Amino acid sequence: MRPDYRLNYHLMGEYGWINDPNGFVQYKGHYHLFYQHYPYLPEWGPMHWGHAVSRDLIKWEYRPIALAPDESYDAGGCFSGSAIEKDGLLHLIYTGHVVTGPDASNDYRQTQNLAVSDDGVRFRKHAGNPVIGLPQIPAGASRKDFRDPKVFERNGMYYVVLGSNDGQGNGQILLYRSGDLVDWTYVGVMAKSGGEMGDNWECPDFFSIGGTDFLMFSPQRMPSQGRDYWNLHSTVYMRGRWDEQTGAFHSEGYAPMDQGFDFYAPQSALDDRGRRIVIGWMDMWESDMPTQKGHQWAGAMTLPREMIVRDGQVRFRPVEEIESYRGEFFELRGVELEGEAPLETAGDSYELEAVFDAGEAERFGLKLRVGGGEETVLSYSPREGVFTFDRNRSGIGPGGVRETEIPLRDGKLKLRAFVDRSSLEVFLQDGEKVMTARIYPGSGSLGIAAFSEGKSKLEALRKWDIR
Ligand code: FRU
């Protein structure tokens, strides 16, 4: 395997292709993460479930492939799904994809299926599969887009949310209920696009944080709104209140999960410390992935992020376990900026925290992975109140710019960036917003610079290499 672009502290496949995180769960002392996987080539193909386990969400060990498409009901692929422990056994519920005609991208059927394990490694598919079949698709829902079950338990009952659309161009989420994970009853449409949120919804997830209920899902082809939703497909969280009796979710509004280029199909798990942890696929459909040519792999996961609600506001922060991988430390304090100032530090695997005082500057920020004409530019315009992530000169691979509005706090901007060889995740103002992207700079592009058009001040910069 070529080492260039292989990530140091993010989960990737061992080889071949990966996409969505699946079956994220804590079971018998380990975090388990499964993922959509084509093990033979670095491109999408009949989906398997790859599998990795971790004690700290950072260092992962591979386990054998958990599911392969080897039954009549999943011959076209074991598509996305989730995991839950019941009676000490680990249950996976996933979509069986079957191609039914000559045009594989249109002629298909999808059903929901169960697989069970007593050791968390070897899974046996349930003899009665599918457990949610075609006859259980309600009238007014797509007959073919019916996938990505996320299971949860409430008051002794099991539920799954399923991605769907209404056949008229609106994404929606269907809700099913079961007492035993085997016999499922349709409850209703949990939420639906009013025309502005994409034509099909994938990978729904439902959870509560504090007293607030959340739906998280991935709308396909959602039109942009202002500076939001500029990727081909998007990921949103909707906050509100779920009515357990009717199954309906009463929305109080929605927002993007991430404002960068490469974040899709996230899945969450609640751990034994009460944390709601989200992992996303750190790539985007139909976006060029340079490792597909000449490398044996494609696809990676984001850092696990805790989703929290503080003072009524949603925030994201990387799980604190990453801090125990901090190595060499570098620090600057009180640097007056005007023009560009290269820093006396460099790298391609680090965490960096910076606090800027905007002062009178027109624009200020950081350049990362600088070298040989390459740079990835993170900048802020106080006048517009807009943060910009520019990867047009990042290296090979797709370019582009993403922007997000974020106010200064007491005239200050705080950012926390995680650089890892071919990825960059930026947390703004203590996780009010996050921007995630893959970048593919040359291995010698390691420089870091601060810059300011007009006067600003770098109040503090702290950097730790990540081992
Ligand atoms: C989302 C998705 C899911 C599907 C899976 C197939 O990225 O399209 O809806 O189950 O990928 O790999």
Short mmCIF file of C-alpha atoms and ligand atoms in Angstrom, two decimals:
data_model
loop_
_atom_site.label_atom_id
_atom_site.label_comp_id
_atom_site.label_asym_id
_atom_site.label_seq_id
_atom_site.Cartn_x
_atom_site.Cartn_y
_atom_site.Cartn_z
CA MET A 1 0.00 0.00 0.00
CA ARG A 2 1.38 3.43 -0.91
CA PRO A 3 1.72 5.46 2.30
CA ASP A 4 1.10 8.89 0.74
CA TYR A 5 -2.30 10.27 1.78
CA ARG A 6 -2.92 7.40 4.25
CA LEU A 7 -4.30 9.04 7.36
CA ASN A 8 -2.50 8.83 10.69
CA TYR A 9 -5.28 9.13 13.25
CA HIS A 10 -8.51 8.65 11.28
CA LEU A 11 -10.15 5.37 10.39
CA MET A 12 -9.83 4.17 6.79
CA GLY A 13 -10.47 0.82 5.20
CA GLU A 14 -7.64 -1.66 5.26
CA TYR A 15 -7.80 -1.70 1.45
CA GLY A 16 -10.43 -1.09 -1.24
CA TRP A 17 -13.36 1.28 -0.96
CA ILE A 18 -15.34 2.48 2.06
CA ASN A 19 -18.29 4.81 2.46
CA ASP A 20 -20.94 5.22 5.18
CA PRO A 21 -20.28 4.40 8.84
CA ASN A 22 -22.63 1.59 9.93
CA GLY A 23 -23.50 -0.22 13.15
CA PHE A 24 -21.76 2.28 15.43
CA VAL A 25 -22.19 0.86 18.94
CA GLN A 26 -20.44 0.05 22.19
CA TYR A 27 -20.57 -3.69 22.89
CA LYS A 28 -18.73 -5.75 25.52
CA GLY A 29 -16.17 -3.06 26.27
CA HIS A 30 -15.31 -2.01 22.72
CA TYR A 31 -16.58 0.62 20.36
CA HIS A 32 -17.55 -1.11 17.13
CA LEU A 33 -17.69 0.67 13.83
CA PHE A 34 -18.76 -1.09 10.67
CA TYR A 35 -18.69 0.58 7.28
CA GLN A 36 -19.85 0.22 3.70
CA HIS A 37 -16.99 -1.57 2.03
CA TYR A 38 -15.95 -2.99 -1.33
CA PRO A 39 -12.84 -4.94 -0.46
CA TYR A 40 -11.64 -5.77 -3.98
CA LEU A 41 -11.12 -2.36 -5.60
CA PRO A 42 -10.90 1.29 -4.52
CA GLU A 43 -14.33 1.95 -6.02
CA TRP A 44 -17.93 1.35 -5.03
CA GLY A 45 -19.15 -2.20 -5.75
CA PRO A 46 -21.47 -4.78 -4.16
CA MET A 47 -21.37 -3.63 -0.57
CA HIS A 48 -19.90 -5.60 2.31
CA TRP A 49 -19.71 -4.46 5.91
CA GLY A 50 -16.12 -3.81 6.96
CA HIS A 51 -15.52 -3.84 10.70
CA ALA A 52 -13.16 -2.18 13.17
CA VAL A 53 -13.08 -2.04 16.96
CA SER A 54 -11.55 0.45 19.37
CA ARG A 55 -11.29 1.13 23.09
CA ASP A 56 -10.82 4.89 22.70
CA LEU A 57 -12.43 5.84 19.34
CA ILE A 58 -9.05 6.85 17.93
CA LYS A 59 -6.96 3.72 17.55
CA TRP A 60 -8.91 1.12 15.59
CA GLU A 61 -8.19 -2.54 14.94
CA TYR A 62 -9.64 -4.29 11.95
CA ARG A 63 -11.87 -7.30 12.33
CA PRO A 64 -12.95 -9.70 9.56
CA ILE A 65 -15.62 -8.52 7.15
CA ALA A 66 -18.91 -8.83 9.05
CA LEU A 67 -21.44 -9.08 6.21
CA ALA A 68 -21.07 -10.09 2.58
CA PRO A 69 -23.75 -10.04 -0.13
CA ASP A 70 -24.42 -13.78 -0.29
CA GLU A 71 -28.20 -14.20 0.05
CA SER A 72 -31.04 -13.74 -2.42
CA TYR A 73 -32.28 -10.74 -0.44
CA ASP A 74 -28.93 -8.90 -0.35
CA ALA A 75 -27.21 -10.16 -3.52
CA GLY A 76 -26.66 -6.61 -4.81
CA GLY A 77 -25.13 -5.43 -1.56
CA CYS A 78 -25.43 -5.21 2.20
CA PHE A 79 -26.29 -1.52 2.36
CA SER A 80 -26.16 0.78 5.37
CA GLY A 81 -27.68 -0.01 8.74
CA SER A 82 -27.13 0.04 12.46
CA ALA A 83 -26.50 -2.08 15.55
CA ILE A 84 -28.07 -2.68 18.95
CA GLU A 85 -27.41 -5.05 21.85
CA LYS A 86 -30.31 -7.24 22.92
CA ASP A 87 -30.11 -10.17 25.37
CA GLY A 88 -26.32 -9.91 25.28
CA LEU A 89 -26.25 -10.44 21.52
CA LEU A 90 -25.16 -7.87 18.96
CA HIS A 91 -27.88 -7.35 16.36
CA LEU A 92 -27.20 -5.68 13.02
CA ILE A 93 -30.10 -4.40 10.96
CA TYR A 94 -29.20 -3.49 7.39
CA THR A 95 -30.62 -2.98 3.93
CA GLY A 96 -30.51 -5.85 1.47
CA HIS A 97 -30.11 -4.39 -2.01
CA VAL A 98 -31.20 -6.45 -5.03
CA VAL A 99 -30.83 -5.43 -8.67
CA THR A 100 -33.99 -6.38 -10.57
CA GLY A 101 -33.32 -5.27 -14.18
CA PRO A 102 -30.73 -4.19 -16.73
CA ASP A 103 -30.29 -0.65 -15.36
CA ALA A 104 -28.68 -1.17 -11.97
CA SER A 105 -29.05 2.48 -10.97
CA ASN A 106 -32.83 2.37 -11.46
CA ASP A 107 -33.96 -1.25 -11.32
CA TYR A 108 -33.61 -2.33 -7.70
CA ARG A 109 -35.51 -3.31 -4.56
CA GLN A 110 -34.51 -2.84 -0.92
CA THR A 111 -35.58 -4.67 2.25
CA GLN A 112 -34.42 -4.66 5.87
CA ASN A 113 -32.56 -7.63 7.30
CA LEU A 114 -31.13 -8.86 10.56
CA ALA A 115 -27.80 -10.50 11.49
CA VAL A 116 -26.84 -11.61 15.01
CA SER A 117 -23.59 -12.32 16.87
CA ASP A 118 -22.66 -13.50 20.34
CA ASP A 119 -19.02 -12.41 20.11
CA GLY A 120 -19.30 -9.19 18.11
CA VAL A 121 -17.15 -10.65 15.34
CA ARG A 122 -18.98 -13.46 13.53
CA PHE A 123 -22.51 -12.67 12.37
CA ARG A 124 -25.27 -15.04 11.35
CA LYS A 125 -28.01 -13.71 9.10
CA HIS A 126 -31.49 -14.29 10.49
CA ALA A 127 -33.39 -17.23 8.92
CA GLY A 128 -36.56 -15.17 8.58
CA ASN A 129 -35.03 -12.33 6.53
CA PRO A 130 -36.22 -9.91 5.35
CA VAL A 131 -37.70 -8.63 8.60
CA ILE A 132 -39.17 -5.55 6.89
CA GLY A 133 -40.17 -6.53 3.37
CA LEU A 134 -41.66 -4.86 0.32
CA PRO A 135 -45.29 -5.39 1.43
CA GLN A 136 -44.55 -3.23 4.47
CA ILE A 137 -43.75 -0.17 2.38
CA PRO A 138 -46.71 2.21 2.92
CA ALA A 139 -48.72 3.73 0.09
CA GLY A 140 -47.25 7.06 -0.95
CA ALA A 141 -43.64 5.96 -0.40
CA SER A 142 -41.04 5.02 -3.00
CA ARG A 143 -41.17 1.31 -3.88
CA LYS A 144 -37.39 1.17 -4.28
CA ASP A 145 -35.66 3.77 -2.11
CA PHE A 146 -36.24 2.16 1.25
CA ARG A 147 -33.02 1.90 3.14
CA ASP A 148 -30.55 2.58 5.95
CA PRO A 149 -32.41 1.43 9.10
CA LYS A 150 -31.22 3.06 12.33
CA VAL A 151 -32.53 1.20 15.36
CA PHE A 152 -33.22 2.66 18.81
CA GLU A 153 -35.05 1.65 21.96
CA ARG A 154 -37.67 3.73 23.82
CA ASN A 155 -39.71 2.54 26.80
CA GLY A 156 -39.17 -1.13 26.07
CA MET A 157 -40.00 -0.87 22.37
CA TYR A 158 -37.62 -0.96 19.42
CA TYR A 159 -37.95 1.48 16.54
CA VAL A 160 -36.23 1.96 13.23
CA VAL A 161 -36.10 5.09 11.12
CA LEU A 162 -35.73 4.46 7.37
CA GLY A 163 -34.68 6.68 4.48
CA SER A 164 -37.29 7.12 1.76
CA ASN A 165 -39.05 9.57 -0.54
CA ASP A 166 -42.68 10.17 -1.47
CA GLY A 167 -42.23 9.39 -5.16
CA GLN A 168 -42.92 13.08 -5.95
CA GLY A 169 -39.44 14.43 -5.32
CA ASN A 170 -39.52 14.84 -1.54
CA GLY A 171 -37.27 13.01 0.86
CA GLN A 172 -38.90 11.54 3.95
CA ILE A 173 -38.30 9.27 6.95
CA LEU A 174 -40.47 6.24 7.73
CA LEU A 175 -40.86 4.87 11.27
CA TYR A 176 -41.40 1.20 12.27
CA ARG A 177 -41.92 -0.37 15.68
CA SER A 178 -41.13 -3.82 17.10
CA GLY A 179 -41.15 -5.65 20.42
CA ASP A 180 -38.43 -8.12 19.42
CA LEU A 181 -36.47 -6.73 16.41
CA VAL A 182 -38.07 -9.44 14.21
CA ASP A 183 -41.75 -8.49 13.82
CA TRP A 184 -42.07 -4.91 12.65
CA THR A 185 -45.14 -2.69 12.27
CA TYR A 186 -45.26 0.50 10.24
CA VAL A 187 -46.00 3.56 12.42
CA GLY A 188 -45.96 6.52 10.04
CA VAL A 189 -43.98 9.21 8.28
CA MET A 190 -41.73 10.77 10.88
CA ALA A 191 -40.61 13.78 8.86
CA LYS A 192 -40.73 14.93 5.27
CA SER A 193 -39.28 17.60 3.00
CA GLY A 194 -41.58 20.47 2.17
CA GLY A 195 -39.93 20.75 -1.23
CA GLU A 196 -36.70 22.48 -0.21
CA MET A 197 -34.79 19.61 1.38
CA GLY A 198 -33.83 17.22 -1.38
CA ASP A 199 -35.60 14.48 -3.31
CA ASN A 200 -34.49 11.49 -1.25
CA TRP A 201 -33.29 11.13 2.34
CA GLU A 202 -30.59 8.65 3.28
CA CYS A 203 -29.15 7.44 6.56
CA PRO A 204 -31.66 8.84 9.08
CA ASP A 205 -30.82 8.78 12.79
CA PHE A 206 -32.93 9.73 15.80
CA PHE A 207 -31.73 10.63 19.30
CA SER A 208 -32.27 12.98 22.20
CA ILE A 209 -29.76 15.23 23.90
CA GLY A 210 -30.93 16.61 27.20
CA GLY A 211 -34.61 17.33 26.62
CA THR A 212 -34.34 17.94 22.89
CA ASP A 213 -35.11 15.38 20.18
CA PHE A 214 -33.03 15.32 17.03
CA LEU A 215 -33.31 13.80 13.60
CA MET A 216 -30.09 13.64 11.61
CA PHE A 217 -30.22 12.63 7.96
CA SER A 218 -28.57 13.01 4.58
CA PRO A 219 -30.78 14.67 1.94
CA GLN A 220 -29.78 14.02 -1.64
CA ARG A 221 -29.59 16.92 -4.08
CA MET A 222 -30.70 19.50 -1.53
CA PRO A 223 -30.66 22.98 -3.12
CA SER A 224 -28.31 25.52 -1.53
CA GLN A 225 -29.69 28.12 0.87
CA GLY A 226 -27.46 31.17 1.21
CA ARG A 227 -24.01 29.83 2.16
CA ASP A 228 -25.35 26.44 3.27
CA TYR A 229 -25.82 23.14 1.41
CA TRP A 230 -23.37 23.63 -1.45
CA ASN A 231 -22.35 19.98 -1.78
CA LEU A 232 -24.05 17.52 -4.13
CA HIS A 233 -25.64 15.87 -1.08
CA SER A 234 -26.05 17.37 2.37
CA THR A 235 -26.32 16.35 5.99
CA VAL A 236 -28.65 18.10 8.41
CA TYR A 237 -29.84 17.86 11.96
CA MET A 238 -33.43 18.80 12.70
CA ARG A 239 -34.33 19.69 16.26
CA GLY A 240 -37.78 19.42 17.76
CA ARG A 241 -40.03 17.00 19.58
CA TRP A 242 -40.92 13.43 18.72
CA ASP A 243 -44.47 12.29 19.49
CA GLU A 244 -44.09 8.66 20.54
CA GLN A 245 -47.82 7.97 20.05
CA THR A 246 -48.23 9.17 16.47
CA GLY A 247 -44.59 8.76 15.48
CA ALA A 248 -44.49 12.30 14.06
CA PHE A 249 -41.50 14.57 14.62
CA HIS A 250 -42.42 18.21 15.20
CA SER A 251 -39.60 20.26 13.76
CA GLU A 252 -38.40 23.49 15.27
CA GLY A 253 -35.85 24.05 12.53
CA TYR A 254 -32.80 22.48 10.96
CA ALA A 255 -29.16 23.25 10.23
CA PRO A 256 -26.16 21.69 8.48
CA MET A 257 -24.12 19.15 10.45
CA ASP A 258 -20.95 20.37 8.74
CA GLN A 259 -20.09 23.31 6.49
CA GLY A 260 -17.17 21.81 4.58
CA PHE A 261 -16.83 19.75 1.41
CA ASP A 262 -16.59 16.17 2.61
CA PHE A 263 -19.05 15.00 5.19
CA TYR A 264 -21.85 12.55 4.52
CA ALA A 265 -24.04 9.79 5.92
CA PRO A 266 -23.10 10.35 9.59
CA GLN A 267 -24.24 7.91 12.25
CA SER A 268 -24.38 8.39 16.00
CA ALA A 269 -24.02 6.21 19.08
CA LEU A 270 -24.64 6.86 22.76
CA ASP A 271 -21.77 5.59 24.88
CA ASP A 272 -21.59 4.49 28.50
CA ARG A 273 -20.41 7.97 29.50
CA GLY A 274 -23.64 9.44 28.14
CA ARG A 275 -21.97 11.03 25.13
CA ARG A 276 -23.78 11.30 21.79
CA ILE A 277 -20.95 10.64 19.35
CA VAL A 278 -21.22 11.20 15.61
CA ILE A 279 -18.95 9.84 12.88
CA GLY A 280 -19.34 10.81 9.24
CA TRP A 281 -17.93 9.54 5.98
CA MET A 282 -15.21 12.10 5.18
CA ASP A 283 -15.83 12.15 1.43
CA MET A 284 -18.58 13.06 -0.98
CA TRP A 285 -20.29 11.14 -3.76
CA GLU A 286 -19.17 12.03 -7.29
CA SER A 287 -16.24 14.04 -5.99
CA ASP A 288 -12.84 13.07 -7.35
CA MET A 289 -10.80 10.93 -4.92
CA PRO A 290 -7.14 10.91 -5.97
CA THR A 291 -6.37 7.66 -4.13
CA GLN A 292 -8.68 5.77 -6.50
CA LYS A 293 -5.91 5.79 -9.11
CA GLY A 294 -2.65 4.06 -8.30
CA HIS A 295 -3.48 3.56 -4.63
CA GLN A 296 -5.41 0.59 -3.33
CA TRP A 297 -7.87 2.50 -1.18
CA ALA A 298 -10.51 5.24 -1.05
CA GLY A 299 -12.64 6.66 1.72
CA ALA A 300 -12.20 7.63 5.38
CA MET A 301 -14.14 8.50 8.51
CA THR A 302 -14.13 11.84 10.33
CA LEU A 303 -12.88 12.15 13.86
CA PRO A 304 -15.62 11.00 16.24
CA ARG A 305 -17.41 14.18 17.37
CA GLU A 306 -19.46 14.65 20.44
CA MET A 307 -22.71 16.48 19.73
CA ILE A 308 -23.75 18.61 22.69
CA VAL A 309 -26.35 21.22 23.50
CA ARG A 310 -25.06 24.16 25.54
CA ASP A 311 -27.28 27.13 26.37
CA GLY A 312 -29.75 25.81 23.84
CA GLN A 313 -27.15 25.77 21.08
CA VAL A 314 -25.81 22.70 19.27
CA ARG A 315 -22.06 22.27 19.30
CA PHE A 316 -19.61 19.66 18.08
CA ARG A 317 -16.31 18.77 19.66
CA PRO A 318 -13.84 16.04 18.86
CA VAL A 319 -13.87 13.33 21.51
CA GLU A 320 -11.36 14.18 24.23
CA GLU A 321 -9.54 10.85 23.73
CA ILE A 322 -7.67 12.48 20.82
CA GLU A 323 -5.81 14.59 23.40
CA SER A 324 -3.93 11.57 24.70
CA TYR A 325 -2.27 11.27 21.28
CA ARG A 326 -0.76 14.75 21.56
CA GLY A 327 3.00 14.79 21.05
CA GLU A 328 5.44 17.65 20.49
CA PHE A 329 4.09 21.03 21.55
CA PHE A 330 4.55 24.45 19.95
CA GLU A 331 3.21 27.75 21.24
CA LEU A 332 3.01 31.44 20.31
CA ARG A 333 1.50 34.30 22.25
CA GLY A 334 0.55 37.89 21.46
CA VAL A 335 1.81 38.14 17.87
CA GLU A 336 0.87 41.39 16.12
CA LEU A 337 -0.02 40.51 12.54
CA GLU A 338 0.18 42.59 9.40
CA GLY A 339 1.03 40.77 6.19
CA GLU A 340 2.09 37.14 6.16
CA ALA A 341 4.20 35.47 8.84
CA PRO A 342 5.50 31.92 8.40
CA LEU A 343 5.52 30.00 11.69
CA GLU A 344 8.55 28.18 13.05
CA THR A 345 6.70 24.91 13.02
CA ALA A 346 5.35 22.52 10.39
CA GLY A 347 3.70 19.17 9.89
CA ASP A 348 1.04 16.98 8.35
CA SER A 349 -0.41 15.34 11.46
CA TYR A 350 -1.34 17.79 14.16
CA GLU A 351 -3.93 19.65 16.16
CA LEU A 352 -3.77 23.43 16.16
CA GLU A 353 -5.73 25.89 18.27
CA ALA A 354 -5.65 29.61 17.44
CA VAL A 355 -7.32 32.66 18.96
CA PHE A 356 -7.33 35.79 16.81
CA ASP A 357 -8.29 39.26 17.91
CA ALA A 358 -9.79 40.75 14.74
CA GLY A 359 -8.53 44.26 15.42
CA GLU A 360 -8.88 46.47 12.34
CA ALA A 361 -8.16 43.71 9.83
CA GLU A 362 -10.06 43.33 6.60
CA ARG A 363 -9.24 39.62 6.62
CA PHE A 364 -6.98 37.35 8.66
CA GLY A 365 -6.30 33.67 9.04
CA LEU A 366 -4.00 30.71 8.62
CA LYS A 367 -2.41 28.92 5.71
CA LEU A 368 -1.82 25.22 6.28
CA ARG A 369 0.07 22.58 4.29
CA VAL A 370 2.10 25.32 2.60
CA GLY A 371 4.89 24.49 0.16
CA GLY A 372 5.79 24.28 -3.53
CA GLY A 373 3.00 26.68 -4.50
CA GLU A 374 0.43 24.80 -2.42
CA GLU A 375 -1.59 26.18 0.48
CA THR A 376 -4.93 25.57 2.14
CA VAL A 377 -6.34 28.89 3.30
CA LEU A 378 -8.58 29.40 6.32
CA SER A 379 -9.64 33.00 6.66
CA TYR A 380 -12.13 35.30 8.35
CA SER A 381 -13.69 38.55 7.23
CA PRO A 382 -14.86 40.56 10.27
CA ARG A 383 -16.86 42.91 8.08
CA GLU A 384 -18.95 40.06 6.61
CA GLY A 385 -18.77 37.83 9.67
CA VAL A 386 -17.84 34.99 7.34
CA PHE A 387 -15.26 32.24 7.64
CA THR A 388 -13.84 30.81 4.41
CA PHE A 389 -12.19 27.45 3.67
CA ASP A 390 -10.32 27.67 0.37
CA ARG A 391 -8.81 24.50 -1.09
CA ASN A 392 -8.21 25.83 -4.60
CA ARG A 393 -4.45 25.57 -4.14
CA SER A 394 -4.41 22.67 -1.70
CA GLY A 395 -2.77 20.16 -4.03
CA ILE A 396 -4.24 17.56 -6.36
CA GLY A 397 -7.90 16.59 -6.07
CA PRO A 398 -10.97 18.80 -6.18
CA GLY A 399 -10.71 22.49 -5.27
CA GLY A 400 -13.39 24.98 -4.31
CA VAL A 401 -14.40 27.32 -1.52
CA ARG A 402 -16.89 26.89 1.31
CA GLU A 403 -18.07 29.74 3.52
CA THR A 404 -20.00 29.97 6.72
CA GLU A 405 -21.34 32.83 8.80
CA ILE A 406 -20.04 32.90 12.34
CA PRO A 407 -19.94 35.91 14.66
CA LEU A 408 -16.85 37.02 16.54
CA ARG A 409 -17.06 36.72 20.32
CA ASP A 410 -15.70 39.80 22.09
CA GLY A 411 -13.95 40.63 18.82
CA LYS A 412 -12.27 37.22 18.76
CA LEU A 413 -12.26 34.13 16.58
CA LYS A 414 -11.21 30.77 17.98
CA LEU A 415 -10.48 27.90 15.71
CA ARG A 416 -9.30 24.37 16.33
CA ALA A 417 -7.96 22.54 13.30
CA PHE A 418 -7.08 18.87 12.88
CA VAL A 419 -4.66 18.20 10.05
CA ASP A 420 -4.09 14.60 9.04
CA ARG A 421 -2.14 13.98 5.80
CA SER A 422 -5.13 14.18 3.41
CA SER A 423 -7.78 15.70 5.66
CA LEU A 424 -8.57 18.89 7.54
CA GLU A 425 -11.36 19.42 10.08
CA VAL A 426 -11.91 22.90 11.50
CA PHE A 427 -14.01 23.57 14.61
CA LEU A 428 -15.04 27.23 14.95
CA GLN A 429 -15.90 29.13 18.15
CA ASP A 430 -15.85 26.01 20.36
CA GLY A 431 -17.72 23.86 17.86
CA GLU A 432 -20.57 26.18 16.86
CA LYS A 433 -19.67 25.22 13.29
CA VAL A 434 -17.44 22.59 11.74
CA MET A 435 -15.86 22.45 8.28
CA THR A 436 -14.47 19.17 7.00
CA ALA A 437 -12.53 18.49 3.83
CA ARG A 438 -10.16 16.12 2.14
CA ILE A 439 -7.08 17.81 0.69
CA TYR A 440 -4.21 16.18 -1.19
CA PRO A 441 -1.06 18.31 -0.83
CA GLY A 442 2.40 17.04 -1.73
CA SER A 443 4.21 15.28 1.10
CA GLY A 444 6.65 18.22 1.30
CA SER A 445 3.93 20.84 1.78
CA LEU A 446 4.21 21.13 5.53
CA GLY A 447 4.44 24.85 6.22
CA ILE A 448 2.13 26.93 8.37
CA ALA A 449 1.64 30.71 8.13
CA ALA A 450 -0.54 33.33 9.77
CA PHE A 451 -1.63 36.37 7.78
CA SER A 452 -3.58 39.56 8.13
CA GLU A 453 -4.74 42.21 5.67
CA GLY A 454 -4.59 45.23 7.97
CA LYS A 455 -3.75 44.78 11.64
CA SER A 456 -4.96 41.89 13.76
CA LYS A 457 -3.45 39.94 16.61
CA LEU A 458 -2.77 36.27 17.03
CA GLU A 459 -3.45 36.16 20.76
CA ALA A 460 -2.48 32.54 21.17
CA LEU A 461 -1.55 29.61 19.03
CA ARG A 462 -0.99 26.15 20.39
CA LYS A 463 -0.06 23.16 18.29
CA TRP A 464 0.45 19.53 19.17
CA ASP A 465 1.74 16.93 16.78
CA ILE A 466 -0.59 13.96 16.82
CA ARG A 467 1.37 10.79 17.24
C1 FRU B 1 -25.35 6.72 1.48
C2 FRU B 1 -25.76 5.45 0.73
C3 FRU B 1 -26.86 4.75 1.50
C4 FRU B 1 -26.69 3.33 1.03
C5 FRU B 1 -25.20 3.21 0.90
C6 FRU B 1 -24.77 2.29 -0.20
O1 FRU B 1 -24.08 7.16 1.18
O2 FRU B 1 -26.16 5.79 -0.58
O3 FRU B 1 -28.15 5.29 1.27
O4 FRU B 1 -27.21 2.41 1.95
O5 FRU B 1 -24.71 4.50 0.67
O6 FRU B 1 -23.39 2.06 -0.15
#
